Amino acid sequence: MTSPLRLLAFALFLAPSLLPAAENQRFILERPYPVTEIPEPDRSLPVTNVILMIGDGMGIHHLSAAWAANRGRLFIENCPVTGISKTWCADKLVTDSAAAGTAMATGTKTLYHRVAVCPRGNKLDSLVDKAADMGKSTGVIATCELNDATPASFCANNEKRSDAYGIIGDYPRSRADFIFGGGGKYFTQRPDGRDIFQEMQAQGYRVARSWEKAGALPSGKTLVVAAPGNLPPPSKRGDVFRQAAVKALDTLSRNPNGFFLMIEGSNIDKAAHSNNLEEMMEELLDFDRTAGAVLDWASKHPGTLVVITADHNTGAFALTGGSREQGEITGRFGSGSHDGVAVPVYAFGAGSGDFTGIYENTDIFNKIMNALKKGADKPVR
């Protein structure tokens, strides 16, 4: 197994020099959350279920800050397997979320700003489509608008990530069985006159326009659009992100053939773009708490593979000081943009051993597909 320290050293070696202009910001986590040890089930079991968690913009520096703030403990540390993913896209060294999401969703490096469309302009099938072809249930969860790049890469096809109405217009033909996110303003009162909520209902979806109403939905295909835009930060939305993940796991796991679920902590990236340390830390810690719930579920359901990674690194963030004992960090941002630094990969459960080493982000797709194909040949009894 590749040493985590070696991987960290490699990531830090790749990191660009930070610009001196930014001022240090300070964050204190007043109420740390307890982190328990979660036993990993047998890695050699065939894979029935796959959960891919993506922290948008979440680099090793961001995770180091979250670790320090929570008194030196994160749920992600329960993952015994670590790797490094290279994030460049087909036409740029520094990717965007559309090209990076497409790489992980479809296994194809594409052009900047393209959503599940290859450089030649052909539409690409995603892990949602591939898993559905295998008879599995599928789901997509995000804290951003559903037209945003990462969830769109799993549910839509478009040459322009900025085409919000066009991307949402693809959702009625998506093969995802459980969909949660924001972006309600693009579902109705559209320039083309379509009502996407009605179209989703016609496709058999139970639709809720808030998380509070989701609990009353009967079982079956589910669409929850919990905000008109992006979801608010955790201090305002509460525990919704973790609850949505738990709800999806309960719903999708009813399929004896298993499932694929993508869960994105989308707004880590947005806070880093705006150099908002407090909001970024809120989102990081909420992502880790959600990862804890996912890992706990996977531990109790052998044959489940969990992969946790990022699409790219955002903000050139540096952890410059603080106190682990007090949950205090100081840090500064070197930019308001993405960079080309490789990002960490963590894996847990069945098939996790395949995720060691240094590889392209497209190999996340390839490794997941290989695991699913092997699992289909030897299902868990």
PDB file of N, CA and C in Angstrom, residues 223-313:
ATOM      1  N   LEU A 223     -37.510  12.833  -6.543  1.00  0.00           N
ATOM      2  CA  LEU A 223     -36.839  14.097  -6.847  1.00  0.00           C
ATOM      3  C   LEU A 223     -37.132  15.069  -5.718  1.00  0.00           C
ATOM      4  N   VAL A 224     -36.078  15.536  -5.053  1.00  0.00           N
ATOM      5  CA  VAL A 224     -36.220  16.554  -4.015  1.00  0.00           C
ATOM      6  C   VAL A 224     -35.409  17.768  -4.440  1.00  0.00           C
ATOM      7  N   VAL A 225     -36.078  18.875  -4.702  1.00  0.00           N
ATOM      8  CA  VAL A 225     -35.412  20.135  -5.037  1.00  0.00           C
ATOM      9  C   VAL A 225     -35.610  21.048  -3.840  1.00  0.00           C
ATOM     10  N   ALA A 226     -34.568  21.157  -3.032  1.00  0.00           N
ATOM     11  CA  ALA A 226     -34.698  21.723  -1.694  1.00  0.00           C
ATOM     12  C   ALA A 226     -34.465  23.225  -1.617  1.00  0.00           C
ATOM     13  N   ALA A 227     -34.173  23.873  -2.748  1.00  0.00           N
ATOM     14  CA  ALA A 227     -33.932  25.319  -2.734  1.00  0.00           C
ATOM     15  C   ALA A 227     -34.072  25.856  -4.151  1.00  0.00           C
ATOM     16  N   PRO A 228     -34.424  27.138  -4.299  1.00  0.00           N
ATOM     17  CA  PRO A 228     -34.494  27.713  -5.645  1.00  0.00           C
ATOM     18  C   PRO A 228     -33.125  27.843  -6.297  1.00  0.00           C
ATOM     19  N   GLY A 229     -32.093  28.029  -5.483  1.00  0.00           N
ATOM     20  CA  GLY A 229     -30.719  28.096  -5.973  1.00  0.00           C
ATOM     21  C   GLY A 229     -29.881  27.032  -5.294  1.00  0.00           C
ATOM     22  N   ASN A 230     -28.660  27.408  -4.874  1.00  0.00           N
ATOM     23  CA  ASN A 230     -27.847  26.498  -4.079  1.00  0.00           C
ATOM     24  C   ASN A 230     -28.445  26.364  -2.687  1.00  0.00           C
ATOM     25  N   LEU A 231     -28.192  25.243  -2.017  1.00  0.00           N
ATOM     26  CA  LEU A 231     -28.623  25.124  -0.634  1.00  0.00           C
ATOM     27  C   LEU A 231     -27.847  26.113   0.228  1.00  0.00           C
ATOM     28  N   PRO A 232     -28.468  26.659   1.275  1.00  0.00           N
ATOM     29  CA  PRO A 232     -27.745  27.561   2.171  1.00  0.00           C
ATOM     30  C   PRO A 232     -26.670  26.807   2.939  1.00  0.00           C
ATOM     31  N   PRO A 233     -25.760  27.508   3.621  1.00  0.00           N
ATOM     32  CA  PRO A 233     -24.701  26.827   4.371  1.00  0.00           C
ATOM     33  C   PRO A 233     -25.262  26.010   5.531  1.00  0.00           C
ATOM     34  N   PRO A 234     -24.468  25.087   6.075  1.00  0.00           N
ATOM     35  CA  PRO A 234     -24.950  24.205   7.143  1.00  0.00           C
ATOM     36  C   PRO A 234     -25.521  24.927   8.354  1.00  0.00           C
ATOM     37  N   SER A 235     -24.993  26.094   8.679  1.00  0.00           N
ATOM     38  CA  SER A 235     -25.508  26.833   9.834  1.00  0.00           C
ATOM     39  C   SER A 235     -26.959  27.245   9.635  1.00  0.00           C
ATOM     40  N   LYS A 236     -27.422  27.279   8.382  1.00  0.00           N
ATOM     41  CA  LYS A 236     -28.811  27.633   8.082  1.00  0.00           C
ATOM     42  C   LYS A 236     -29.641  26.424   7.637  1.00  0.00           C
ATOM     43  N   ARG A 237     -29.020  25.472   6.934  1.00  0.00           N
ATOM     44  CA  ARG A 237     -29.798  24.331   6.428  1.00  0.00           C
ATOM     45  C   ARG A 237     -29.874  23.190   7.434  1.00  0.00           C
ATOM     46  N   GLY A 238     -29.014  23.214   8.457  1.00  0.00           N
ATOM     47  CA  GLY A 238     -29.027  22.152   9.447  1.00  0.00           C
ATOM     48  C   GLY A 238     -28.398  20.875   8.913  1.00  0.00           C
ATOM     49  N   ASP A 239     -28.987  19.743   9.281  1.00  0.00           N
ATOM     50  CA  ASP A 239     -28.414  18.421   8.999  1.00  0.00           C
ATOM     51  C   ASP A 239     -28.962  17.811   7.709  1.00  0.00           C
ATOM     52  N   VAL A 240     -29.461  18.647   6.821  1.00  0.00           N
ATOM     53  CA  VAL A 240     -30.168  18.162   5.626  1.00  0.00           C
ATOM     54  C   VAL A 240     -29.281  17.291   4.736  1.00  0.00           C
ATOM     55  N   PHE A 241     -28.035  17.670   4.552  1.00  0.00           N
ATOM     56  CA  PHE A 241     -27.137  16.938   3.651  1.00  0.00           C
ATOM     57  C   PHE A 241     -26.962  15.493   4.126  1.00  0.00           C
ATOM     58  N   ARG A 242     -26.646  15.316   5.384  1.00  0.00           N
ATOM     59  CA  ARG A 242     -26.485  13.967   5.932  1.00  0.00           C
ATOM     60  C   ARG A 242     -27.800  13.195   5.863  1.00  0.00           C
ATOM     61  N   GLN A 243     -28.894  13.860   6.198  1.00  0.00           N
ATOM     62  CA  GLN A 243     -30.197  13.195   6.170  1.00  0.00           C
ATOM     63  C   GLN A 243     -30.557  12.734   4.758  1.00  0.00           C
ATOM     64  N   ALA A 244     -30.242  13.554   3.766  1.00  0.00           N
ATOM     65  CA  ALA A 244     -30.531  13.173   2.377  1.00  0.00           C
ATOM     66  C   ALA A 244     -29.725  11.941   1.975  1.00  0.00           C
ATOM     67  N   ALA A 245     -28.465  11.888   2.409  1.00  0.00           N
ATOM     68  CA  ALA A 245     -27.635  10.724   2.103  1.00  0.00           C
ATOM     69  C   ALA A 245     -28.206   9.461   2.737  1.00  0.00           C
ATOM     70  N   VAL A 246     -28.618   9.560   3.998  1.00  0.00           N
ATOM     71  CA  VAL A 246     -29.191   8.407   4.699  1.00  0.00           C
ATOM     72  C   VAL A 246     -30.489   7.964   4.024  1.00  0.00           C
ATOM     73  N   LYS A 247     -31.317   8.941   3.624  1.00  0.00           N
ATOM     74  CA  LYS A 247     -32.576   8.630   2.930  1.00  0.00           C
ATOM     75  C   LYS A 247     -32.301   7.911   1.609  1.00  0.00           C
ATOM     76  N   ALA A 248     -31.307   8.394   0.878  1.00  0.00           N
ATOM     77  CA  ALA A 248     -30.972   7.761  -0.398  1.00  0.00           C
ATOM     78  C   ALA A 248     -30.481   6.334  -0.193  1.00  0.00           C
ATOM     79  N   LEU A 249     -29.646   6.123   0.809  1.00  0.00           N
ATOM     80  CA  LEU A 249     -29.140   4.779   1.087  1.00  0.00           C
ATOM     81  C   LEU A 249     -30.283   3.825   1.426  1.00  0.00           C
ATOM     82  N   ASP A 250     -31.217   4.311   2.224  1.00  0.00           N
ATOM     83  CA  ASP A 250     -32.365   3.475   2.591  1.00  0.00           C
ATOM     84  C   ASP A 250     -33.215   3.144   1.369  1.00  0.00           C
ATOM     85  N   THR A 251     -33.409   4.125   0.506  1.00  0.00           N
ATOM     86  CA  THR A 251     -34.259   3.935  -0.674  1.00  0.00           C
ATOM     87  C   THR A 251     -33.604   3.028  -1.709  1.00  0.00           C
ATOM     88  N   LEU A 252     -32.346   3.328  -2.046  1.00  0.00           N
ATOM     89  CA  LEU A 252     -31.682   2.613  -3.130  1.00  0.00           C
ATOM     90  C   LEU A 252     -31.311   1.185  -2.746  1.00  0.00           C
ATOM     91  N   SER A 253     -31.045   0.954  -1.470  1.00  0.00           N
ATOM     92  CA  SER A 253     -30.592  -0.375  -1.039  1.00  0.00           C
ATOM     93  C   SER A 253     -31.705  -1.417  -1.061  1.00  0.00           C
ATOM     94  N   ARG A 254     -32.926  -1.005  -1.357  1.00  0.00           N
ATOM     95  CA  ARG A 254     -34.029  -1.969  -1.465  1.00  0.00           C
ATOM     96  C   ARG A 254     -33.933  -2.815  -2.729  1.00  0.00           C
ATOM     97  N   ASN A 255     -33.092  -2.387  -3.653  1.00  0.00           N
ATOM     98  CA  ASN A 255     -32.887  -3.150  -4.885  1.00  0.00           C
ATOM     99  C   ASN A 255     -31.888  -4.281  -4.607  1.00  0.00           C
ATOM    100  N   PRO A 256     -32.278  -5.536  -4.751  1.00  0.00           N
ATOM    101  CA  PRO A 256     -31.346  -6.642  -4.463  1.00  0.00           C
ATOM    102  C   PRO A 256     -30.140  -6.671  -5.389  1.00  0.00           C
ATOM    103  N   ASN A 257     -30.217  -5.974  -6.526  1.00  0.00           N
ATOM    104  CA  ASN A 257     -29.080  -5.905  -7.450  1.00  0.00           C
ATOM    105  C   ASN A 257     -28.058  -4.854  -7.044  1.00  0.00           C
ATOM    106  N   GLY A 258     -28.376  -4.064  -6.008  1.00  0.00           N
ATOM    107  CA  GLY A 258     -27.443  -3.047  -5.542  1.00  0.00           C
ATOM    108  C   GLY A 258     -27.698  -1.686  -6.158  1.00  0.00           C
ATOM    109  N   PHE A 259     -26.743  -0.775  -5.944  1.00  0.00           N
ATOM    110  CA  PHE A 259     -26.952   0.607  -6.392  1.00  0.00           C
ATOM    111  C   PHE A 259     -25.629   1.322  -6.611  1.00  0.00           C
ATOM    112  N   PHE A 260     -25.725   2.459  -7.316  1.00  0.00           N
ATOM    113  CA  PHE A 260     -24.652   3.452  -7.416  1.00  0.00           C
ATOM    114  C   PHE A 260     -25.212   4.780  -6.937  1.00  0.00           C
ATOM    115  N   LEU A 261     -24.469   5.460  -6.072  1.00  0.00           N
ATOM    116  CA  LEU A 261     -24.898   6.754  -5.542  1.00  0.00           C
ATOM    117  C   LEU A 261     -23.730   7.725  -5.559  1.00  0.00           C
ATOM    118  N   MET A 262     -23.924   8.894  -6.173  1.00  0.00           N
ATOM    119  CA  MET A 262     -22.950   9.978  -6.123  1.00  0.00           C
ATOM    120  C   MET A 262     -23.446  11.039  -5.149  1.00  0.00           C
ATOM    121  N   ILE A 263     -22.586  11.443  -4.223  1.00  0.00           N
ATOM    122  CA  ILE A 263     -22.913  12.460  -3.222  1.00  0.00           C
ATOM    123  C   ILE A 263     -21.863  13.557  -3.315  1.00  0.00           C
ATOM    124  N   GLU A 264     -22.290  14.788  -3.605  1.00  0.00           N
ATOM    125  CA  GLU A 264     -21.328  15.892  -3.713  1.00  0.00           C
ATOM    126  C   GLU A 264     -21.551  16.944  -2.632  1.00  0.00           C
ATOM    127  N   GLY A 265     -20.476  17.274  -1.937  1.00  0.00           N
ATOM    128  CA  GLY A 265     -20.439  18.464  -1.091  1.00  0.00           C
ATOM    129  C   GLY A 265     -20.029  19.631  -1.972  1.00  0.00           C
ATOM    130  N   SER A 266     -20.999  20.230  -2.626  1.00  0.00           N
ATOM    131  CA  SER A 266     -20.741  21.164  -3.722  1.00  0.00           C
ATOM    132  C   SER A 266     -20.185  22.504  -3.265  1.00  0.00           C
ATOM    133  N   ASN A 267     -20.619  22.954  -2.103  1.00  0.00           N
ATOM    134  CA  ASN A 267     -20.391  24.353  -1.752  1.00  0.00           C
ATOM    135  C   ASN A 267     -19.086  24.607  -1.012  1.00  0.00           C
ATOM    136  N   ILE A 268     -18.286  23.554  -0.800  1.00  0.00           N
ATOM    137  CA  ILE A 268     -16.899  23.761  -0.369  1.00  0.00           C
ATOM    138  C   ILE A 268     -16.212  24.646  -1.398  1.00  0.00           C
ATOM    139  N   ASP A 269     -16.411  24.303  -2.640  1.00  0.00           N
ATOM    140  CA  ASP A 269     -15.810  25.030  -3.758  1.00  0.00           C
ATOM    141  C   ASP A 269     -16.284  26.477  -3.807  1.00  0.00           C
ATOM    142  N   LYS A 270     -17.572  26.683  -3.627  1.00  0.00           N
ATOM    143  CA  LYS A 270     -18.112  28.036  -3.752  1.00  0.00           C
ATOM    144  C   LYS A 270     -17.563  28.946  -2.648  1.00  0.00           C
ATOM    145  N   ALA A 271     -17.436  28.403  -1.436  1.00  0.00           N
ATOM    146  CA  ALA A 271     -16.875  29.194  -0.339  1.00  0.00           C
ATOM    147  C   ALA A 271     -15.399  29.488  -0.582  1.00  0.00           C
ATOM    148  N   ALA A 272     -14.676  28.519  -1.143  1.00  0.00           N
ATOM    149  CA  ALA A 272     -13.260  28.738  -1.432  1.00  0.00           C
ATOM    150  C   ALA A 272     -13.076  29.761  -2.546  1.00  0.00           C
ATOM    151  N   HIS A 273     -13.951  29.739  -3.552  1.00  0.00           N
ATOM    152  CA  HIS A 273     -13.891  30.749  -4.612  1.00  0.00           C
ATOM    153  C   HIS A 273     -14.022  32.158  -4.033  1.00  0.00           C
ATOM    154  N   SER A 274     -14.896  32.316  -3.054  1.00  0.00           N
ATOM    155  CA  SER A 274     -15.110  33.639  -2.462  1.00  0.00           C
ATOM    156  C   SER A 274     -14.179  33.905  -1.286  1.00  0.00           C
ATOM    157  N   ASN A 275     -13.245  32.979  -1.043  1.00  0.00           N
ATOM    158  CA  ASN A 275     -12.267  33.127   0.053  1.00  0.00           C
ATOM    159  C   ASN A 275     -12.937  33.328   1.396  1.00  0.00           C
ATOM    160  N   ASN A 276     -14.041  32.622   1.606  1.00  0.00           N
ATOM    161  CA  ASN A 276     -14.803  32.714   2.851  1.00  0.00           C
ATOM    162  C   ASN A 276     -14.432  31.520   3.726  1.00  0.00           C
ATOM    163  N   LEU A 277     -13.489  31.713   4.640  1.00  0.00           N
ATOM    164  CA  LEU A 277     -12.974  30.607   5.438  1.00  0.00           C
ATOM    165  C   LEU A 277     -14.048  29.983   6.315  1.00  0.00           C
ATOM    166  N   GLU A 278     -14.851  30.802   6.982  1.00  0.00           N
ATOM    167  CA  GLU A 278     -15.850  30.256   7.901  1.00  0.00           C
ATOM    168  C   GLU A 278     -16.844  29.358   7.167  1.00  0.00           C
ATOM    169  N   GLU A 279     -17.333  29.821   6.037  1.00  0.00           N
ATOM    170  CA  GLU A 279     -18.305  29.019   5.293  1.00  0.00           C
ATOM    171  C   GLU A 279     -17.652  27.775   4.699  1.00  0.00           C
ATOM    172  N   MET A 280     -16.417  27.908   4.245  1.00  0.00           N
ATOM    173  CA  MET A 280     -15.708  26.749   3.713  1.00  0.00           C
ATOM    174  C   MET A 280     -15.536  25.676   4.785  1.00  0.00           C
ATOM    175  N   MET A 281     -15.187  26.105   5.999  1.00  0.00           N
ATOM    176  CA  MET A 281     -15.008  25.145   7.088  1.00  0.00           C
ATOM    177  C   MET A 281     -16.337  24.486   7.460  1.00  0.00           C
ATOM    178  N   GLU A 282     -17.406  25.250   7.480  1.00  0.00           N
ATOM    179  CA  GLU A 282     -18.738  24.675   7.727  1.00  0.00           C
ATOM    180  C   GLU A 282     -19.032  23.552   6.733  1.00  0.00           C
ATOM    181  N   GLU A 283     -18.780  23.837   5.458  1.00  0.00           N
ATOM    182  CA  GLU A 283     -19.092  22.865   4.412  1.00  0.00           C
ATOM    183  C   GLU A 283     -18.184  21.636   4.505  1.00  0.00           C
ATOM    184  N   LEU A 284     -16.908  21.841   4.788  1.00  0.00           N
ATOM    185  CA  LEU A 284     -15.981  20.721   4.924  1.00  0.00           C
ATOM    186  C   LEU A 284     -16.390  19.797   6.061  1.00  0.00           C
ATOM    187  N   LEU A 285     -16.716  20.379   7.198  1.00  0.00           N
ATOM    188  CA  LEU A 285     -17.066  19.577   8.367  1.00  0.00           C
ATOM    189  C   LEU A 285     -18.402  18.870   8.166  1.00  0.00           C
ATOM    190  N   ASP A 286     -19.336  19.523   7.479  1.00  0.00           N
ATOM    191  CA  ASP A 286     -20.613  18.873   7.169  1.00  0.00           C
ATOM    192  C   ASP A 286     -20.394  17.714   6.202  1.00  0.00           C
ATOM    193  N   PHE A 287     -19.486  17.898   5.252  1.00  0.00           N
ATOM    194  CA  PHE A 287     -19.141  16.815   4.326  1.00  0.00           C
ATOM    195  C   PHE A 287     -18.563  15.630   5.088  1.00  0.00           C
ATOM    196  N   ASP A 288     -17.687  15.898   6.044  1.00  0.00           N
ATOM    197  CA  ASP A 288     -17.086  14.805   6.811  1.00  0.00           C
ATOM    198  C   ASP A 288     -18.122  14.091   7.676  1.00  0.00           C
ATOM    199  N   ARG A 289     -19.025  14.840   8.288  1.00  0.00           N
ATOM    200  CA  ARG A 289     -20.082  14.190   9.079  1.00  0.00           C
ATOM    201  C   ARG A 289     -20.957  13.302   8.189  1.00  0.00           C
ATOM    202  N   THR A 290     -21.231  13.779   6.988  1.00  0.00           N
ATOM    203  CA  THR A 290     -22.000  12.967   6.042  1.00  0.00           C
ATOM    204  C   THR A 290     -21.208  11.732   5.630  1.00  0.00           C
ATOM    205  N   ALA A 291     -19.908  11.899   5.426  1.00  0.00           N
ATOM    206  CA  ALA A 291     -19.053  10.747   5.129  1.00  0.00           C
ATOM    207  C   ALA A 291     -19.098   9.735   6.266  1.00  0.00           C
ATOM    208  N   GLY A 292     -19.165  10.214   7.508  1.00  0.00           N
ATOM    209  CA  GLY A 292     -19.270   9.309   8.644  1.00  0.00           C
ATOM    210  C   GLY A 292     -20.513   8.447   8.577  1.00  0.00           C
ATOM    211  N   ALA A 293     -21.646   9.067   8.215  1.00  0.00           N
ATOM    212  CA  ALA A 293     -22.894   8.303   8.088  1.00  0.00           C
ATOM    213  C   ALA A 293     -22.797   7.282   6.958  1.00  0.00           C
ATOM    214  N   VAL A 294     -22.171   7.672   5.861  1.00  0.00           N
ATOM    215  CA  VAL A 294     -22.016   6.772   4.713  1.00  0.00           C
ATOM    216  C   VAL A 294     -21.100   5.600   5.070  1.00  0.00           C
ATOM    217  N   LEU A 295     -19.971   5.889   5.708  1.00  0.00           N
ATOM    218  CA  LEU A 295     -19.034   4.829   6.075  1.00  0.00           C
ATOM    219  C   LEU A 295     -19.645   3.874   7.093  1.00  0.00           C
ATOM    220  N   ASP A 296     -20.417   4.420   8.024  1.00  0.00           N
ATOM    221  CA  ASP A 296     -21.085   3.570   9.008  1.00  0.00           C
ATOM    222  C   ASP A 296     -22.062   2.622   8.310  1.00  0.00           C
ATOM    223  N   TRP A 297     -22.807   3.149   7.336  1.00  0.00           N
ATOM    224  CA  TRP A 297     -23.737   2.309   6.580  1.00  0.00           C
ATOM    225  C   TRP A 297     -22.971   1.230   5.809  1.00  0.00           C
ATOM    226  N   ALA A 298     -21.884   1.627   5.166  1.00  0.00           N
ATOM    227  CA  ALA A 298     -21.106   0.673   4.372  1.00  0.00           C
ATOM    228  C   ALA A 298     -20.497  -0.417   5.248  1.00  0.00           C
ATOM    229  N   SER A 299     -20.086  -0.049   6.451  1.00  0.00           N
ATOM    230  CA  SER A 299     -19.506  -1.024   7.370  1.00  0.00           C
ATOM    231  C   SER A 299     -20.498  -2.125   7.717  1.00  0.00           C
ATOM    232  N   LYS A 300     -21.772  -1.759   7.751  1.00  0.00           N
ATOM    233  CA  LYS A 300     -22.824  -2.713   8.122  1.00  0.00           C
ATOM    234  C   LYS A 300     -23.413  -3.442   6.919  1.00  0.00           C
ATOM    235  N   HIS A 301     -22.943  -3.089   5.728  1.00  0.00           N
ATOM    236  CA  HIS A 301     -23.460  -3.708   4.500  1.00  0.00           C
ATOM    237  C   HIS A 301     -22.282  -4.177   3.646  1.00  0.00           C
ATOM    238  N   PRO A 302     -21.721  -5.337   3.953  1.00  0.00           N
ATOM    239  CA  PRO A 302     -20.594  -5.859   3.170  1.00  0.00           C
ATOM    240  C   PRO A 302     -20.936  -5.921   1.686  1.00  0.00           C
ATOM    241  N   GLY A 303     -19.899  -5.713   0.872  1.00  0.00           N
ATOM    242  CA  GLY A 303     -20.122  -5.640  -0.567  1.00  0.00           C
ATOM    243  C   GLY A 303     -20.315  -4.224  -1.054  1.00  0.00           C
ATOM    244  N   THR A 304     -20.101  -3.252  -0.152  1.00  0.00           N
ATOM    245  CA  THR A 304     -20.240  -1.837  -0.508  1.00  0.00           C
ATOM    246  C   THR A 304     -18.863  -1.193  -0.619  1.00  0.00           C
ATOM    247  N   LEU A 305     -18.629  -0.479  -1.696  1.00  0.00           N
ATOM    248  CA  LEU A 305     -17.409   0.291  -1.921  1.00  0.00           C
ATOM    249  C   LEU A 305     -17.719   1.768  -1.750  1.00  0.00           C
ATOM    250  N   VAL A 306     -16.917   2.460  -0.937  1.00  0.00           N
ATOM    251  CA  VAL A 306     -17.030   3.908  -0.782  1.00  0.00           C
ATOM    252  C   VAL A 306     -15.744   4.548  -1.299  1.00  0.00           C
ATOM    253  N   VAL A 307     -15.871   5.515  -2.193  1.00  0.00           N
ATOM    254  CA  VAL A 307     -14.736   6.280  -2.710  1.00  0.00           C
ATOM    255  C   VAL A 307     -14.998   7.747  -2.407  1.00  0.00           C
ATOM    256  N   ILE A 308     -14.035   8.410  -1.771  1.00  0.00           N
ATOM    257  CA  ILE A 308     -14.163   9.822  -1.403  1.00  0.00           C
ATOM    258  C   ILE A 308     -13.016  10.582  -2.047  1.00  0.00           C
ATOM    259  N   THR A 309     -13.336  11.617  -2.819  1.00  0.00           N
ATOM    260  CA  THR A 309     -12.295  12.364  -3.511  1.00  0.00           C
ATOM    261  C   THR A 309     -12.781  13.780  -3.796  1.00  0.00           C
ATOM    262  N   ALA A 310     -12.025  14.495  -4.622  1.00  0.00           N
ATOM    263  CA  ALA A 310     -12.385  15.849  -5.059  1.00  0.00           C
ATOM    264  C   ALA A 310     -12.258  15.923  -6.568  1.00  0.00           C
ATOM    265  N   ASP A 311     -12.906  16.906  -7.152  1.00  0.00           N
ATOM    266  CA  ASP A 311     -12.780  17.100  -8.598  1.00  0.00           C
ATOM    267  C   ASP A 311     -11.571  17.955  -8.948  1.00  0.00           C
ATOM    268  N   HIS A 312     -11.178  18.825  -8.018  1.00  0.00           N
ATOM    269  CA  HIS A 312     -10.036  19.718  -8.209  1.00  0.00           C
ATOM    270  C   HIS A 312      -9.799  20.444  -6.894  1.00  0.00           C
ATOM    271  N   ASN A 313      -8.784  21.251  -6.853  1.00  0.00           N
ATOM    272  CA  ASN A 313      -8.439  22.053  -5.682  1.00  0.00           C
ATOM    273  C   ASN A 313      -8.818  23.511  -5.957  1.00  0.00           C
TER     274      ASN A 313
END
